[in-house]
XYZ file of C-alpha atoms in Angstrom:
626
model
C 14.555 -45.098 59.920
C 11.234 -46.122 62.012
C 10.948 -42.204 63.494
C 11.639 -40.833 59.745
C 9.065 -43.601 58.398
C 6.474 -42.131 60.767
C 7.404 -38.736 59.921
C 6.440 -39.367 56.109
C 3.655 -41.945 56.895
C 1.911 -39.033 58.482
C 2.425 -36.545 55.418
C 1.100 -39.102 53.111
C -2.258 -39.452 55.390
C -2.874 -36.179 55.222
C -2.280 -35.577 51.380
C -4.369 -38.904 50.962
C -7.496 -37.481 53.458
C -7.058 -34.123 51.190
C -7.465 -36.216 48.172
C -10.427 -38.274 48.935
C -12.115 -34.999 50.329
C -11.030 -33.563 46.964
C -12.815 -35.955 45.172
C -16.268 -35.668 47.310
C -15.859 -32.149 46.721
C -15.232 -32.302 42.643
C -18.495 -35.208 42.928
C -20.589 -32.798 44.681
C -20.013 -29.842 42.424
C -20.443 -32.089 39.499
C -24.245 -33.350 40.726
C -24.765 -29.142 41.546
C -24.723 -28.828 37.350
C -28.542 -28.174 36.856
C -28.073 -25.396 39.534
C -25.497 -23.705 38.584
C -26.634 -23.859 34.318
C -29.898 -22.716 35.635
C -28.173 -19.548 38.536
C -25.780 -18.671 35.346
C -28.706 -18.527 33.109
C -30.881 -16.441 35.139
C -27.505 -14.066 35.076
C -26.371 -13.265 31.981
C -27.831 -10.032 29.783
C -30.086 -11.024 26.821
C -28.720 -9.651 23.828
C -31.326 -8.384 21.396
C -30.790 -7.463 17.422
C -33.606 -5.327 16.200
C -33.794 -4.606 12.183
C -35.483 -1.688 11.090
C -36.502 -1.677 7.301
C -35.383 1.484 5.605
C -36.288 0.652 2.035
C -38.300 2.760 -0.185
C -41.824 1.463 0.821
C -41.014 2.630 4.133
C -42.103 5.944 2.857
C -45.662 5.182 2.867
C -47.593 6.996 5.014
C -50.169 5.255 7.815
C -52.483 7.410 10.227
C -50.775 10.754 9.710
C -46.787 9.564 9.944
C -44.292 7.405 7.526
C -43.951 3.473 8.536
C -39.944 4.215 9.030
C -41.223 6.716 11.743
C -43.354 3.944 13.110
C -40.686 1.322 13.602
C -38.170 3.845 14.731
C -40.612 5.532 17.385
C -41.354 1.275 18.233
C -37.814 0.406 18.866
C -36.952 3.107 20.911
C -40.282 1.959 23.320
C -38.820 -1.175 23.338
C -35.531 0.519 24.550
C -37.409 2.534 27.108
C -38.804 -0.775 28.576
C -35.629 -3.299 29.119
C -35.726 -4.238 32.308
C -33.136 -7.088 31.951
C -30.137 -4.755 31.152
C -29.988 -6.295 27.670
C -27.030 -5.598 24.885
C -29.301 -3.939 21.699
C -27.466 -4.345 18.428
C -29.655 -2.378 16.388
C -29.382 -1.780 12.136
C -31.146 -0.226 9.489
C -31.461 -2.357 6.249
C -32.494 -1.712 2.684
C -30.144 -3.021 0.872
C -27.611 -2.848 2.315
C -27.476 -3.391 6.334
C -26.182 -0.057 7.915
C -25.821 -0.351 12.502
C -26.732 2.065 14.304
C -23.321 1.836 16.174
C -21.147 1.932 12.799
C -17.868 1.716 13.197
C -17.415 -0.338 16.712
C -15.461 -3.719 15.942
C -16.454 -6.217 18.227
C -19.798 -6.610 20.062
C -17.605 -6.369 22.965
C -16.357 -2.409 22.330
C -20.314 -1.602 22.169
C -21.615 -2.900 26.016
C -20.741 0.013 27.320
C -23.618 2.146 25.616
C -26.749 2.027 27.570
C -30.635 1.685 26.188
C -31.233 5.337 26.606
C -28.239 6.233 25.243
C -29.405 4.135 22.092
C -32.556 5.960 22.147
C -31.239 9.256 21.544
C -28.965 7.903 18.436
C -31.887 6.409 17.037
C -33.459 8.846 14.303
C -35.472 7.745 11.464
C -33.663 8.676 7.952
C -34.860 11.833 5.684
C -35.945 10.083 3.213
C -35.887 6.328 2.643
C -35.089 5.057 -0.936
C -33.313 1.829 -0.966
C -34.148 -1.649 -2.300
C -35.645 -4.543 0.188
C -33.351 -6.975 0.894
C -33.783 -9.365 4.000
C -31.275 -11.812 3.129
C -28.760 -9.475 3.950
C -30.574 -8.184 6.774
C -30.787 -11.993 8.192
C -27.256 -12.636 7.072
C -26.388 -9.468 9.434
C -28.198 -10.556 12.567
C -26.760 -14.172 12.257
C -23.471 -12.516 12.728
C -24.249 -9.800 15.687
C -26.081 -13.092 17.661
C -23.617 -15.434 16.618
C -20.615 -13.275 18.287
C -22.769 -12.263 21.177
C -21.835 -13.249 24.868
C -22.965 -16.087 26.416
C -27.275 -15.322 27.186
C -30.180 -15.382 25.728
C -30.648 -14.323 22.127
C -34.100 -12.617 20.404
C -34.446 -10.807 16.957
C -36.858 -8.231 16.324
C -37.491 -7.140 12.454
C -39.768 -3.977 11.969
C -40.664 -4.346 8.371
C -43.441 -3.983 6.156
C -43.507 -7.543 4.501
C -42.797 -6.543 1.247
C -42.203 -9.612 -1.177
C -40.397 -8.660 -3.682
C -37.505 -8.599 -1.001
C -37.687 -12.239 -0.064
C -35.574 -13.640 -3.033
C -32.842 -11.037 -3.666
C -30.548 -13.431 -1.623
C -29.892 -16.490 0.147
C -29.028 -16.996 3.500
C -28.386 -20.056 6.153
C -31.068 -20.248 8.946
C -30.424 -17.926 12.955
C -29.666 -19.757 15.591
C -32.343 -22.431 17.139
C -32.110 -20.497 20.170
C -32.775 -17.295 18.291
C -36.197 -16.545 19.570
C -37.675 -14.044 16.642
C -40.327 -11.386 17.006
C -41.795 -10.100 13.862
C -43.477 -6.742 13.935
C -45.292 -5.834 10.485
C -45.843 -2.379 9.725
C -47.691 -2.467 6.231
C -50.476 -1.138 4.400
C -52.873 -3.785 3.257
C -53.742 -1.809 -0.288
C -51.539 1.502 -1.266
C -52.349 3.068 -4.367
C -48.721 3.598 -6.678
C -48.085 4.227 -10.375
C -44.591 4.027 -10.819
C -41.919 4.904 -13.663
C -39.347 1.413 -13.336
C -37.272 1.969 -16.702
C -35.821 4.736 -17.851
C -33.528 4.640 -21.021
C -31.936 5.645 -24.058
C -31.017 3.564 -27.261
C -27.630 5.493 -27.064
C -26.384 7.593 -24.136
C -23.610 8.392 -25.780
C -23.785 10.656 -28.946
C -22.110 12.519 -31.921
C -23.455 16.173 -31.778
C -26.589 16.757 -33.986
C -27.592 13.046 -33.792
C -30.687 11.946 -32.533
C -31.354 9.276 -30.886
C -34.680 7.598 -28.806
C -36.138 7.229 -24.501
C -38.094 3.991 -23.993
C -40.174 4.240 -20.954
C -41.932 1.699 -18.713
C -44.474 2.809 -16.707
C -46.310 0.427 -13.805
C -49.619 0.650 -12.515
C -49.286 -1.019 -8.868
C -52.938 0.005 -7.801
C -56.183 -1.662 -7.476
C -57.534 1.146 -10.039
C -56.690 1.844 -13.335
C -55.389 5.584 -14.815
C -57.325 7.335 -17.315
C -54.922 9.436 -19.575
C -51.774 9.531 -17.610
C -49.338 11.947 -18.501
C -46.229 10.774 -19.203
C -43.373 13.452 -19.134
C -39.775 13.779 -20.291
C -37.384 16.355 -19.790
C -34.271 16.797 -20.703
C -31.993 20.165 -20.181
C -28.150 20.989 -21.199
C -27.713 24.260 -19.571
C -30.052 26.818 -20.522
C -31.498 24.662 -23.423
C -34.340 22.607 -22.101
C -36.720 19.915 -23.947
C -40.031 18.027 -22.774
C -41.828 15.248 -24.524
C -45.178 14.289 -23.253
C -47.239 11.294 -23.874
C -50.783 10.033 -22.193
C -51.417 6.286 -21.439
C -53.880 4.157 -19.846
C -52.659 1.485 -17.932
C -54.904 -1.052 -15.985
C -54.155 -2.723 -12.479
C -51.136 -4.294 -12.256
C -50.298 -3.525 -15.777
C -46.810 -2.070 -17.058
C -46.855 -0.051 -20.113
C -43.933 0.741 -22.755
C -43.743 3.652 -24.101
C -40.892 5.377 -26.925
C -40.014 9.487 -27.013
C -38.219 10.105 -30.386
C -35.543 12.605 -29.801
C -34.628 15.861 -32.235
C -31.179 16.537 -33.094
C -28.842 16.955 -29.755
C -26.841 20.207 -29.360
C -23.272 19.730 -27.775
C -23.283 18.594 -24.402
C -24.572 17.246 -21.188
C -28.169 16.932 -21.902
C -29.373 15.806 -18.023
C -33.421 14.978 -16.944
C -35.995 12.080 -15.578
C -39.624 10.527 -17.041
C -41.847 11.241 -14.841
C -45.771 10.494 -14.307
C -48.224 13.536 -12.837
C -50.215 11.490 -10.727
C -50.877 12.049 -7.498
C -50.593 8.653 -5.137
C -49.103 7.022 -1.926
C -46.247 6.519 -2.945
C -44.176 10.042 -4.552
C -40.558 8.954 -4.867
C -40.722 6.275 -7.232
C -42.847 8.781 -9.616
C -39.722 9.671 -11.357
C -36.603 8.246 -13.219
C -33.309 9.589 -14.126
C -31.344 9.546 -17.356
C -28.471 11.448 -18.698
C -27.275 11.698 -22.711
C -23.788 13.195 -23.782
C -23.773 14.605 -26.898
C -20.169 14.921 -27.629
C -17.437 13.975 -29.542
C -15.101 11.201 -28.906
C -12.224 10.384 -27.075
C -9.660 12.451 -28.265
C -6.275 10.638 -28.944
C -3.067 12.332 -29.617
C -0.438 9.573 -31.075
C 2.800 10.919 -30.931
C 5.058 9.422 -33.641
C 8.792 8.577 -33.078
C 9.476 7.166 -36.380
C 9.831 9.336 -39.530
C 9.746 7.263 -42.665
C 8.765 7.869 -46.261
C 6.323 5.532 -46.251
C 2.646 5.849 -44.298
C 2.723 2.237 -43.664
C 6.460 2.376 -41.997
C 5.464 4.667 -39.356
C 5.073 3.712 -35.722
C 1.491 4.592 -35.612
C 0.064 4.145 -38.673
C -1.955 0.660 -37.833
C -2.997 1.868 -34.029
C -4.310 5.220 -36.193
C -6.380 2.934 -38.882
C -7.920 0.709 -36.050
C -8.657 3.981 -34.254
C -10.602 5.448 -37.322
C -12.412 2.150 -38.554
C -12.350 4.150 -41.694
C -10.240 5.362 -44.928
C -7.377 8.328 -43.439
C -9.481 11.856 -43.758
C -12.453 9.743 -41.947
C -13.869 8.537 -38.553
C -17.012 5.829 -38.660
C -19.720 6.927 -35.904
C -18.939 3.362 -33.976
C -15.399 4.525 -33.198
C -14.952 5.809 -29.926
C -11.815 7.500 -30.683
C -10.793 10.576 -33.071
C -7.137 9.829 -33.560
C -4.762 13.115 -33.904
C -1.349 11.718 -35.259
C 1.919 14.071 -34.690
C 5.349 13.324 -35.002
C 7.775 13.564 -32.146
C 9.204 17.256 -33.382
C 5.835 18.844 -33.522
C 4.110 18.152 -30.101
C 1.857 20.959 -29.000
C 2.690 22.706 -25.800
C -0.248 21.312 -23.813
C -2.112 18.664 -23.708
C -5.124 19.425 -21.780
C -6.993 18.685 -24.909
C -6.673 15.151 -25.232
C -8.019 12.533 -23.025
C -5.185 9.954 -24.164
C -1.104 10.656 -24.920
C 0.037 7.742 -27.042
C 3.980 7.743 -27.492
C 4.615 4.941 -29.921
C 8.708 4.249 -30.661
C 9.953 7.721 -28.962
C 12.916 7.578 -28.454
C 14.359 11.190 -27.376
C 12.009 13.568 -26.027
C 13.047 17.171 -25.284
C 13.499 18.140 -21.371
C 10.441 20.786 -21.526
C 7.839 18.749 -23.595
C 8.777 16.374 -21.209
C 7.896 18.216 -18.349
C 4.580 19.324 -19.940
C 3.266 15.568 -20.409
C 4.401 15.259 -16.624
C 2.354 17.712 -15.547
C -0.566 16.674 -17.893
C -0.396 13.295 -16.426
C 0.074 14.654 -12.607
C -3.277 16.219 -13.077
C -5.334 13.252 -14.305
C -4.388 13.175 -17.992
C -3.339 8.973 -19.634
C -0.169 7.881 -20.950
C 0.132 5.108 -23.496
C 3.735 4.451 -24.148
C 4.943 1.197 -26.486
C 8.356 0.498 -26.887
C 10.441 0.526 -29.924
C 13.843 0.389 -31.352
C 14.095 3.952 -30.676
C 13.331 3.453 -27.229
C 16.844 2.653 -25.171
C 18.040 3.186 -21.718
C 19.836 6.267 -23.079
C 17.253 7.947 -25.293
C 14.722 7.570 -22.687
C 16.515 9.651 -19.397
C 14.098 12.998 -20.252
C 11.154 10.228 -19.656
C 12.537 8.500 -16.896
C 13.800 11.640 -15.623
C 9.817 13.180 -15.622
C 9.140 10.071 -13.875
C 7.082 8.914 -16.812
C 8.844 5.393 -17.350
C 7.651 1.930 -15.068
C 10.655 1.395 -13.791
C 14.450 1.309 -15.303
C 14.542 0.360 -18.615
C 17.705 -2.271 -19.570
C 17.929 -2.810 -23.205
C 15.993 -4.660 -25.598
C 16.276 -8.418 -25.635
C 15.466 -9.908 -29.220
C 13.754 -13.998 -29.119
C 16.524 -16.680 -30.585
C 14.398 -19.565 -30.561
C 10.827 -19.157 -29.990
C 8.759 -15.924 -29.587
C 7.885 -14.511 -26.877
C 4.654 -15.015 -25.899
C 2.095 -13.047 -23.666
C 1.787 -15.728 -20.384
C 0.820 -14.582 -17.201
C -2.257 -11.764 -17.179
C -4.531 -10.389 -14.931
C -7.880 -12.050 -15.557
C -10.084 -9.813 -13.728
C -8.113 -6.284 -14.650
C -10.422 -4.329 -17.058
C -7.672 -4.320 -19.753
C -8.151 -8.613 -20.116
C -11.440 -9.039 -18.394
C -12.811 -9.207 -22.310
C -10.492 -12.298 -22.507
C -11.167 -13.764 -20.362
C -12.653 -16.649 -22.213
C -10.372 -18.193 -24.770
C -13.271 -18.271 -27.121
C -13.642 -14.507 -27.467
C -9.843 -14.239 -28.068
C -6.870 -16.342 -27.281
C -4.254 -13.594 -25.793
C -1.383 -16.491 -26.211
C -1.162 -16.816 -30.036
C -0.098 -13.255 -29.937
C 3.889 -12.973 -30.764
C 6.813 -11.034 -30.580
C 10.407 -11.049 -31.510
C 11.551 -8.156 -29.600
C 10.487 -6.193 -26.573
C 12.161 -3.986 -24.397
C 13.643 -5.521 -20.890
C 12.404 -3.697 -18.552
C 13.020 -3.492 -14.139
C 9.922 -2.212 -12.711
C 9.648 0.123 -10.103
C 8.098 -0.617 -6.414
C 5.282 1.758 -7.107
C 4.396 -0.326 -10.536
C 2.189 -2.753 -11.496
C 3.053 -5.801 -13.757
C -0.087 -6.549 -15.429
C 0.545 -9.184 -17.737
C 4.349 -10.581 -18.726
C 5.849 -12.612 -21.341
C 6.702 -16.444 -21.117
C 9.755 -16.350 -19.926
C 8.887 -13.919 -16.447
C 9.653 -10.452 -18.764
C 7.144 -7.876 -17.870
C 4.655 -7.009 -21.242
C 2.192 -4.400 -19.417
C 3.452 -2.194 -16.874
C 1.209 0.815 -14.961
C 2.198 2.761 -12.337
C 0.237 5.563 -10.812
C 1.564 9.295 -10.493
C -0.571 11.278 -8.258
C -4.058 11.807 -10.713
C -2.863 10.306 -13.375
C -1.306 6.774 -14.909
C 1.156 5.672 -17.145
C 1.094 2.544 -18.896
C 3.909 0.831 -20.665
C 3.588 -2.161 -23.899
C 7.244 -3.221 -23.980
C 6.910 -4.545 -27.416
C 5.689 -2.108 -30.581
C 2.254 -1.289 -31.736
C 3.364 -1.950 -35.022
C 5.130 -4.233 -37.427
C 8.387 -3.769 -36.225
C 8.925 -6.572 -33.421
C 5.790 -8.565 -34.000
C 3.425 -9.299 -36.811
C 0.341 -8.449 -34.344
C -1.228 -5.872 -36.541
C -2.246 -8.754 -38.726
C -4.395 -10.853 -35.712
C -7.470 -10.174 -35.245
C -6.959 -9.865 -31.397
C -4.807 -6.391 -32.107
C -8.297 -4.069 -32.573
C -9.957 -5.988 -29.616
C -6.821 -5.661 -27.667
C -5.857 -1.803 -28.391
C -9.668 -0.578 -27.795
C -9.215 -2.608 -24.338
C -6.264 -0.361 -23.951
C -7.617 3.108 -24.668
C -11.200 1.984 -23.143
C -8.969 1.282 -19.824
C -7.050 4.844 -19.732
C -10.084 6.770 -20.790
C -12.848 5.204 -18.618
C -14.666 3.776 -21.608
C -14.201 0.192 -20.371
C -16.018 1.070 -16.632
C -18.668 2.533 -18.239
C -18.068 5.366 -20.363
C -18.987 9.333 -19.801
C -22.440 8.251 -18.653
C -23.065 4.941 -16.676
C -26.376 4.073 -14.779
C -26.735 2.099 -11.695
C -29.616 1.468 -9.113
C -29.792 0.942 -5.832
C -29.656 -2.699 -5.136
C -27.055 -5.316 -3.333
C -25.024 -6.149 -6.286
C -24.019 -3.187 -7.428
C -21.137 -0.709 -5.934
C -21.540 2.587 -5.546
C -20.171 5.540 -3.585
C -21.182 5.924 -0.361
C -23.926 8.043 0.093
C -25.288 7.315 -3.303
C -29.084 8.073 -3.725
C -30.979 9.051 -7.080
C -29.889 11.527 -9.159
C -27.589 12.821 -11.364
C -24.204 11.744 -9.428
C -21.203 13.856 -11.341
C -17.785 11.702 -11.066
C -14.385 12.282 -12.373
C -15.025 11.792 -16.725
C -17.859 10.792 -16.848
C -21.903 11.086 -15.181
C -23.212 8.668 -13.315
C -26.931 8.066 -12.962
C -28.294 6.362 -9.852
C -32.375 5.204 -9.759
C -33.956 3.294 -7.210
C -34.652 -0.347 -7.347
C -37.357 -1.290 -10.154
C -38.479 -3.778 -7.215
C -39.695 -1.398 -5.127
C -42.458 -0.360 -7.175
C -43.923 -3.815 -6.316
C -45.718 -2.880 -3.010
C -47.459 -6.516 -2.592
C -47.016 -8.185 0.344
C -46.224 -11.678 1.797
C -47.990 -13.085 4.423
C -45.625 -13.240 8.349
C -46.112 -16.989 8.019
C -44.310 -16.246 4.467
C -42.203 -14.780 6.363
C -41.055 -17.114 9.203
C -40.499 -19.512 6.704
C -38.524 -18.464 4.139
C -35.580 -17.552 6.941
C -36.098 -20.493 8.753
C -37.254 -18.042 12.114
C -38.575 -19.435 15.514
C -41.315 -16.860 16.334
C -41.808 -15.996 20.030
C -44.475 -13.158 21.700
C -43.302 -9.848 23.078
C -43.448 -10.750 26.581
C -41.109 -13.459 26.725
C -38.888 -12.444 23.198
C -35.899 -12.741 25.814
C -36.620 -15.122 28.445
C -37.234 -18.874 26.100
C -33.847 -19.231 25.697
C -32.251 -19.079 29.039
C -35.194 -21.268 30.256
C -34.253 -23.289 27.450
C -30.597 -23.566 28.388
C -31.023 -23.557 32.401
C -33.205 -27.434 31.750
C -30.689 -28.786 28.564
C -29.655 -30.786 31.476
C -27.605 -33.368 29.517
C -26.861 -31.293 26.711
C -22.884 -29.546 26.613
C -23.914 -25.063 26.803
C -20.929 -22.421 25.712
C -18.111 -22.490 28.041
C -18.707 -25.510 30.010
C -16.632 -25.981 32.955
C -18.131 -29.625 33.617
C -15.852 -31.856 31.495
C -12.727 -30.419 33.248
C -13.950 -31.401 36.706
C -14.676 -34.728 35.856
C -11.010 -34.871 34.479
C -9.853 -33.474 37.576
C -12.147 -36.292 39.462
C -10.094 -39.237 37.646
C -6.630 -37.316 38.167
C -7.050 -37.163 42.199
C -8.261 -40.813 41.924
C -5.178 -42.301 40.501
C -2.802 -39.822 42.715
C -4.803 -41.440 45.414
C -4.720 -44.656 44.520
C -1.220 -44.167 44.201
C -0.514 -42.521 47.708
C -2.758 -44.905 49.401
C -0.683 -47.854 47.960
C 2.471 -46.086 49.503
C 1.157 -45.220 52.964
C 0.557 -48.883 53.782
C 3.480 -50.217 52.417
């Protein structure tokens, strides 16, 4: 026993010696913290974020080169002069941010891109036409620098300090250790005359009707304009129209003009308002517009119920709401021209119609169902209302052609309480107009009967009744879509044609099907952050599917007034540094912190290990002594 205890005490003494040596080593490691922090910081690669302004005013020339070209050359020099093997994050910005390495998911995926490779990738845009939003650019820089690996962080901004870009959006300040270098490339004086507005009283009208175009011209230069020529040019095919006016504008003032157009023949009239002047920024000397002279949307109403009295037909109230006039007439304010036919007299083709509406249509010939399916697949729109003739058996041809939103199980009749709309997508174009109950409370609509429909997997339920049964169901079909309403559009299953909500809801349904709720046949947009535009959109006329999109530069770009560098720095809470130390102060500050926590700290774990070693050492020492 004495021999065995002696051997155990020798082992415990070696363990005790190791624990005590470990405590001393860990304590020395903790005291060496300032040295290790400075050593680690000196070896970390700096992260440099670079923002290059490519808004419309960067098209200005100075010393024979565009401002954006000068900015790109300055950034290329910055890349070539890098001696610290820095990580560079470069982005162009206007009303949006366009990273140079766009497509990479994270910062770490771009670490292998060398400065030389970035120099080759960095090219100035051919034309600058966007608005200026410094807030969006600073938000991108803040996010990129926040995700950067540990190390010094700095930001370089190359811009003309356009004042109009300061107030577009709010953004949080950059991190305190980010050193910013602001490179001012702007011109002190700019002679600029711009067309800031060009709009028509009516962008969609009937053929041989008249409208007027309003234009606003702004003089942002230091001199008044004498007899400035403002021209409106429109063309529809080979037909052209040109109107001129002359105006005098004082410096810093704007003048509004009105062009009264003659009767316009049918067709899409496209053109622009321009000023004939030679100034420093020709890009904003013109503004695009479009006017469409055409018939209203053509709507085919297919009546599935033959009735002796007109008001008993399934499409009577719907047709009256679309005409907004006595039978045989059409109000000029109506956007739809209805054509009602019985189900037995369907046309052989539906291409001339923008929307086809089936009202209480039961049995449909197989040939007509196929023609209707081809119409929808080609981009046509189909709106279907229920009724007593719509049953699982009668709708077999529609289901075979893929024109039903799912399986029609039968007809459900309410007994105690009427069916009321309960849930709907308030952001959907159909229901967005009713998001405020003061504009119309859809809960007030009551229905006695509806179709019991089990939606297909690829169908979307847009609204449902109080008991959960689908009310509005949409199903996409190739380029087109089918929209079903489970109840009728007449007074057979409800009394909603007498409601004030009948007409606006019908216009929302058909407006959604024709694109009227999205802007109509002529839509306008400006290049600003709040506007959703197709990728790569630039000023001009962009043809869309069933509409024309008129894109113009932001009118704020005509305001070439500049802000002071201090105002820019105060606006975004930046910490400015010189060119020599832009990438170094962060490292020095981090190394000198000493008593403050740093990212990825290991010192608390070392202290915890000392406490644990001391605890075990006390236990081992007690057992060894015993």
